[in-house]
Amino acid sequence: MTIRLLVMDVDGTLTDGRICIGADGEMMKTFNCKDGYGIKHLLPDAGITPMIITGRNSTILARRADELGITELHQGVHDKLPLLRRLMEERGLTRNEVAYIGDDLNDLEAIRFAGLSGCPADSTQGIIDVVDYVCRRDGGRGAVREFIEHMIRLNESEAGR
């Protein structure tokens, strides 16, 4: 198994799940710089493409994805698995070449489908019970970076066989 695609959820995975809404309706989310470094620098160096599939629509996320060089951003997707399957088919990828990290039940089908799955430490129990790797870190607090480093180690050990 060599991972070539990392699919990430956003709220609760790339963020801590909090959404701050100001009096005038402005929204804010926080992202972790260590996650960002892993996405922008470690993934390309390892030959892994980052992709986001999320149920919400957010201009904040579009800006962050652009900043990190993520060109595969799919927002407003509530049923994630059919889209993931279609995108894999278009790219000629197998399940064993896809990793998925998410934190809640809307990620469950995609998590079960992916060749490698992970979740932040503070994920819902229904996700923790089925993933291959439970991060020590919480969502929005370096869990994605931890999972990226785990994937890269697996790829390197597979290449060394």
PDB file of C-alpha atoms in Angstrom:
ATOM      1  CA  MET A   1       0.000   0.000   0.000  1.00  0.00           C
ATOM      2  CA  THR A   2       1.443   3.365  -1.044  1.00  0.00           C
ATOM      3  CA  ILE A   3      -0.694   6.369  -0.222  1.00  0.00           C
ATOM      4  CA  ARG A   4      -0.999   8.885  -3.069  1.00  0.00           C
ATOM      5  CA  LEU A   5      -4.053  10.876  -1.933  1.00  0.00           C
ATOM      6  CA  LEU A   6      -4.957  12.288   1.484  1.00  0.00           C
ATOM      7  CA  VAL A   7      -8.597  13.292   1.897  1.00  0.00           C
ATOM      8  CA  MET A   8      -9.366  15.550   4.846  1.00  0.00           C
ATOM      9  CA  ASP A   9     -12.510  16.685   6.587  1.00  0.00           C
ATOM     10  CA  VAL A  10     -12.430  20.225   7.974  1.00  0.00           C
ATOM     11  CA  ASP A  11     -14.562  21.043  11.017  1.00  0.00           C
ATOM     12  CA  GLY A  12     -13.234  19.014  13.929  1.00  0.00           C
ATOM     13  CA  THR A  13     -10.276  17.750  11.887  1.00  0.00           C
ATOM     14  CA  LEU A  14      -8.411  20.690  10.350  1.00  0.00           C
ATOM     15  CA  THR A  15     -10.109  22.935  12.921  1.00  0.00           C
ATOM     16  CA  ASP A  16     -11.109  22.344  16.517  1.00  0.00           C
ATOM     17  CA  GLY A  17     -14.736  22.324  15.408  1.00  0.00           C
ATOM     18  CA  ARG A  18     -15.603  25.727  16.832  1.00  0.00           C
ATOM     19  CA  ILE A  19     -17.210  28.310  14.575  1.00  0.00           C
ATOM     20  CA  CYS A  20     -17.138  31.849  15.927  1.00  0.00           C
ATOM     21  CA  ILE A  21     -19.898  34.144  14.696  1.00  0.00           C
ATOM     22  CA  GLY A  22     -19.685  37.861  15.398  1.00  0.00           C
ATOM     23  CA  ALA A  23     -22.586  40.245  15.994  1.00  0.00           C
ATOM     24  CA  ASP A  24     -22.583  41.257  12.330  1.00  0.00           C
ATOM     25  CA  GLY A  25     -22.588  37.628  11.164  1.00  0.00           C
ATOM     26  CA  GLU A  26     -18.893  37.431  10.335  1.00  0.00           C
ATOM     27  CA  MET A  27     -17.503  33.945  10.857  1.00  0.00           C
ATOM     28  CA  MET A  28     -14.092  32.824  12.018  1.00  0.00           C
ATOM     29  CA  LYS A  29     -12.304  29.472  12.184  1.00  0.00           C
ATOM     30  CA  THR A  30      -8.820  28.669  13.405  1.00  0.00           C
ATOM     31  CA  PHE A  31      -6.332  26.419  11.645  1.00  0.00           C
ATOM     32  CA  ASN A  32      -3.118  24.899  12.976  1.00  0.00           C
ATOM     33  CA  CYS A  33       0.209  26.020  11.456  1.00  0.00           C
ATOM     34  CA  LYS A  34       1.781  22.585  11.966  1.00  0.00           C
ATOM     35  CA  ASP A  35      -1.051  20.979   9.993  1.00  0.00           C
ATOM     36  CA  GLY A  36      -0.538  23.624   7.322  1.00  0.00           C
ATOM     37  CA  TYR A  37       3.185  22.970   7.059  1.00  0.00           C
ATOM     38  CA  GLY A  38       2.561  19.255   6.696  1.00  0.00           C
ATOM     39  CA  ILE A  39       0.009  19.828   3.940  1.00  0.00           C
ATOM     40  CA  LYS A  40       1.990  22.437   2.029  1.00  0.00           C
ATOM     41  CA  HIS A  41       5.485  20.944   2.333  1.00  0.00           C
ATOM     42  CA  LEU A  42       5.538  17.337   3.573  1.00  0.00           C
ATOM     43  CA  LEU A  43       2.771  15.944   1.360  1.00  0.00           C
ATOM     44  CA  PRO A  44       4.177  17.208  -1.971  1.00  0.00           C
ATOM     45  CA  ASP A  45       7.667  16.019  -1.021  1.00  0.00           C
ATOM     46  CA  ALA A  46       6.166  12.572  -0.350  1.00  0.00           C
ATOM     47  CA  GLY A  47       4.183  12.500  -3.616  1.00  0.00           C
ATOM     48  CA  ILE A  48       0.830  12.689  -1.825  1.00  0.00           C
ATOM     49  CA  THR A  49      -1.949  14.960  -3.111  1.00  0.00           C
ATOM     50  CA  PRO A  50      -4.071  16.752  -0.494  1.00  0.00           C
ATOM     51  CA  MET A  51      -7.836  16.939  -0.972  1.00  0.00           C
ATOM     52  CA  ILE A  52     -10.616  18.388   1.159  1.00  0.00           C
ATOM     53  CA  ILE A  53     -14.187  17.118   1.173  1.00  0.00           C
ATOM     54  CA  THR A  54     -16.428  18.960   3.623  1.00  0.00           C
ATOM     55  CA  GLY A  55     -20.126  19.327   4.282  1.00  0.00           C
ATOM     56  CA  ARG A  56     -20.016  23.079   4.914  1.00  0.00           C
ATOM     57  CA  ASN A  57     -19.376  25.950   2.514  1.00  0.00           C
ATOM     58  CA  SER A  58     -16.897  28.558   3.687  1.00  0.00           C
ATOM     59  CA  THR A  59     -14.981  31.364   2.042  1.00  0.00           C
ATOM     60  CA  ILE A  60     -12.578  31.116   4.979  1.00  0.00           C
ATOM     61  CA  LEU A  61     -11.754  27.543   3.988  1.00  0.00           C
ATOM     62  CA  ALA A  62     -11.334  28.471   0.330  1.00  0.00           C
ATOM     63  CA  ARG A  63      -8.780  31.084   1.358  1.00  0.00           C
ATOM     64  CA  ARG A  64      -6.903  28.649   3.607  1.00  0.00           C
ATOM     65  CA  ALA A  65      -6.888  25.946   0.916  1.00  0.00           C
ATOM     66  CA  ASP A  66      -5.491  28.431  -1.598  1.00  0.00           C
ATOM     67  CA  GLU A  67      -2.809  29.466   0.892  1.00  0.00           C
ATOM     68  CA  LEU A  68      -1.774  25.816   1.306  1.00  0.00           C
ATOM     69  CA  GLY A  69      -1.862  25.007  -2.410  1.00  0.00           C
ATOM     70  CA  ILE A  70      -4.833  22.640  -2.089  1.00  0.00           C
ATOM     71  CA  THR A  71      -6.502  22.639  -5.498  1.00  0.00           C
ATOM     72  CA  GLU A  72      -8.859  19.762  -4.693  1.00  0.00           C
ATOM     73  CA  LEU A  73     -11.449  21.522  -2.517  1.00  0.00           C
ATOM     74  CA  HIS A  74     -14.995  20.127  -2.485  1.00  0.00           C
ATOM     75  CA  GLN A  75     -17.414  22.024  -0.238  1.00  0.00           C
ATOM     76  CA  GLY A  76     -21.078  21.435   0.554  1.00  0.00           C
ATOM     77  CA  VAL A  77     -20.741  17.666   0.130  1.00  0.00           C
ATOM     78  CA  HIS A  78     -22.910  15.803   2.608  1.00  0.00           C
ATOM     79  CA  ASP A  79     -22.604  12.320   1.117  1.00  0.00           C
ATOM     80  CA  LYS A  80     -18.826  12.122   0.749  1.00  0.00           C
ATOM     81  CA  LEU A  81     -18.265   8.558  -0.441  1.00  0.00           C
ATOM     82  CA  PRO A  82     -19.860   8.832  -3.918  1.00  0.00           C
ATOM     83  CA  LEU A  83     -17.734  11.904  -4.680  1.00  0.00           C
ATOM     84  CA  LEU A  84     -14.607  10.214  -3.345  1.00  0.00           C
ATOM     85  CA  ARG A  85     -15.235   7.139  -5.508  1.00  0.00           C
ATOM     86  CA  ARG A  86     -15.763   9.278  -8.616  1.00  0.00           C
ATOM     87  CA  LEU A  87     -12.608  11.316  -7.996  1.00  0.00           C
ATOM     88  CA  MET A  88     -10.568   8.150  -7.410  1.00  0.00           C
ATOM     89  CA  GLU A  89     -11.860   6.629 -10.631  1.00  0.00           C
ATOM     90  CA  GLU A  90     -10.980   9.787 -12.566  1.00  0.00           C
ATOM     91  CA  ARG A  91      -7.426   9.584 -11.209  1.00  0.00           C
ATOM     92  CA  GLY A  92      -7.066   5.822 -11.577  1.00  0.00           C
ATOM     93  CA  LEU A  93      -6.531   5.328  -7.839  1.00  0.00           C
ATOM     94  CA  THR A  94      -7.326   2.237  -5.789  1.00  0.00           C
ATOM     95  CA  ARG A  95      -8.591   2.237  -2.205  1.00  0.00           C
ATOM     96  CA  ASN A  96      -5.124   1.262  -1.012  1.00  0.00           C
ATOM     97  CA  GLU A  97      -3.724   4.513  -2.413  1.00  0.00           C
ATOM     98  CA  VAL A  98      -6.176   6.700  -0.487  1.00  0.00           C
ATOM     99  CA  ALA A  99      -6.021   7.876   3.125  1.00  0.00           C
ATOM    100  CA  TYR A 100      -8.873   9.667   4.871  1.00  0.00           C
ATOM    101  CA  ILE A 101      -8.939  11.631   8.124  1.00  0.00           C
ATOM    102  CA  GLY A 102     -12.202  12.743   9.691  1.00  0.00           C
ATOM    103  CA  ASP A 103     -13.826  13.097  13.069  1.00  0.00           C
ATOM    104  CA  ASP A 104     -17.568  12.519  12.940  1.00  0.00           C
ATOM    105  CA  LEU A 105     -20.261  10.207  11.629  1.00  0.00           C
ATOM    106  CA  ASN A 106     -20.641  12.057   8.310  1.00  0.00           C
ATOM    107  CA  ASP A 107     -17.119  10.752   7.533  1.00  0.00           C
ATOM    108  CA  LEU A 108     -17.852   7.138   8.478  1.00  0.00           C
ATOM    109  CA  GLU A 109     -18.537   5.654   5.018  1.00  0.00           C
ATOM    110  CA  ALA A 110     -15.467   7.315   3.485  1.00  0.00           C
ATOM    111  CA  ILE A 111     -13.334   6.250   6.449  1.00  0.00           C
ATOM    112  CA  ARG A 112     -14.444   2.635   6.073  1.00  0.00           C
ATOM    113  CA  PHE A 113     -13.764   2.785   2.322  1.00  0.00           C
ATOM    114  CA  ALA A 114     -10.263   4.299   2.383  1.00  0.00           C
ATOM    115  CA  GLY A 115      -7.190   2.090   2.442  1.00  0.00           C
ATOM    116  CA  LEU A 116      -5.844   3.982   5.467  1.00  0.00           C
ATOM    117  CA  SER A 117      -7.989   5.936   7.894  1.00  0.00           C
ATOM    118  CA  GLY A 118      -7.321   8.195  10.830  1.00  0.00           C
ATOM    119  CA  CYS A 119      -9.041  10.552  13.207  1.00  0.00           C
ATOM    120  CA  PRO A 120      -8.174  13.187  15.813  1.00  0.00           C
ATOM    121  CA  ALA A 121      -8.089  12.091  19.453  1.00  0.00           C
ATOM    122  CA  ASP A 122     -11.287  14.011  20.243  1.00  0.00           C
ATOM    123  CA  SER A 123     -13.361  12.379  17.489  1.00  0.00           C
ATOM    124  CA  THR A 124     -16.720  10.821  18.161  1.00  0.00           C
ATOM    125  CA  GLN A 125     -16.467   7.267  19.520  1.00  0.00           C
ATOM    126  CA  GLY A 126     -18.138   5.779  16.453  1.00  0.00           C
ATOM    127  CA  ILE A 127     -15.163   6.982  14.398  1.00  0.00           C
ATOM    128  CA  ILE A 128     -12.470   6.098  16.934  1.00  0.00           C
ATOM    129  CA  ASP A 129     -13.769   2.524  16.958  1.00  0.00           C
ATOM    130  CA  VAL A 130     -13.256   1.967  13.208  1.00  0.00           C
ATOM    131  CA  VAL A 131     -10.160   3.909  12.083  1.00  0.00           C
ATOM    132  CA  ASP A 132      -6.704   2.444  11.543  1.00  0.00           C
ATOM    133  CA  TYR A 133      -4.942   5.247  13.414  1.00  0.00           C
ATOM    134  CA  VAL A 134      -6.179   7.431  16.281  1.00  0.00           C
ATOM    135  CA  CYS A 135      -4.028  10.524  16.608  1.00  0.00           C
ATOM    136  CA  ARG A 136      -2.760  11.615  19.997  1.00  0.00           C
ATOM    137  CA  ARG A 137      -3.632  15.206  19.100  1.00  0.00           C
ATOM    138  CA  ASP A 138      -7.083  16.768  18.858  1.00  0.00           C
ATOM    139  CA  GLY A 139      -8.654  18.241  15.740  1.00  0.00           C
ATOM    140  CA  GLY A 140      -7.240  21.665  14.895  1.00  0.00           C
ATOM    141  CA  ARG A 141      -4.317  21.007  17.226  1.00  0.00           C
ATOM    142  CA  GLY A 142      -1.906  19.105  15.015  1.00  0.00           C
ATOM    143  CA  ALA A 143      -3.818  15.860  14.380  1.00  0.00           C
ATOM    144  CA  VAL A 144      -3.579  16.216  10.602  1.00  0.00           C
ATOM    145  CA  ARG A 145       0.192  16.785  10.804  1.00  0.00           C
ATOM    146  CA  GLU A 146       0.527  13.717  13.012  1.00  0.00           C
ATOM    147  CA  PHE A 147      -1.473  11.638  10.526  1.00  0.00           C
ATOM    148  CA  ILE A 148       0.619  12.980   7.624  1.00  0.00           C
ATOM    149  CA  GLU A 149       3.820  11.912   9.389  1.00  0.00           C
ATOM    150  CA  HIS A 150       2.275   8.485  10.067  1.00  0.00           C
ATOM    151  CA  MET A 151       1.361   8.060   6.372  1.00  0.00           C
ATOM    152  CA  ILE A 152       4.820   9.076   5.228  1.00  0.00           C
ATOM    153  CA  ARG A 153       6.437   6.555   7.590  1.00  0.00           C
ATOM    154  CA  LEU A 154       4.141   3.833   6.219  1.00  0.00           C
ATOM    155  CA  ASN A 155       4.979   4.796   2.625  1.00  0.00           C
ATOM    156  CA  GLU A 156       8.697   4.758   3.403  1.00  0.00           C
ATOM    157  CA  SER A 157       8.524   1.373   5.097  1.00  0.00           C
ATOM    158  CA  GLU A 158       6.526  -0.001   2.142  1.00  0.00           C
ATOM    159  CA  ALA A 159       9.133   1.329  -0.288  1.00  0.00           C
ATOM    160  CA  GLY A 160      11.912  -0.275   1.774  1.00  0.00           C
ATOM    161  CA  ARG A 161      10.434  -3.759   1.496  1.00  0.00           C
TER     162      ARG A 161
END
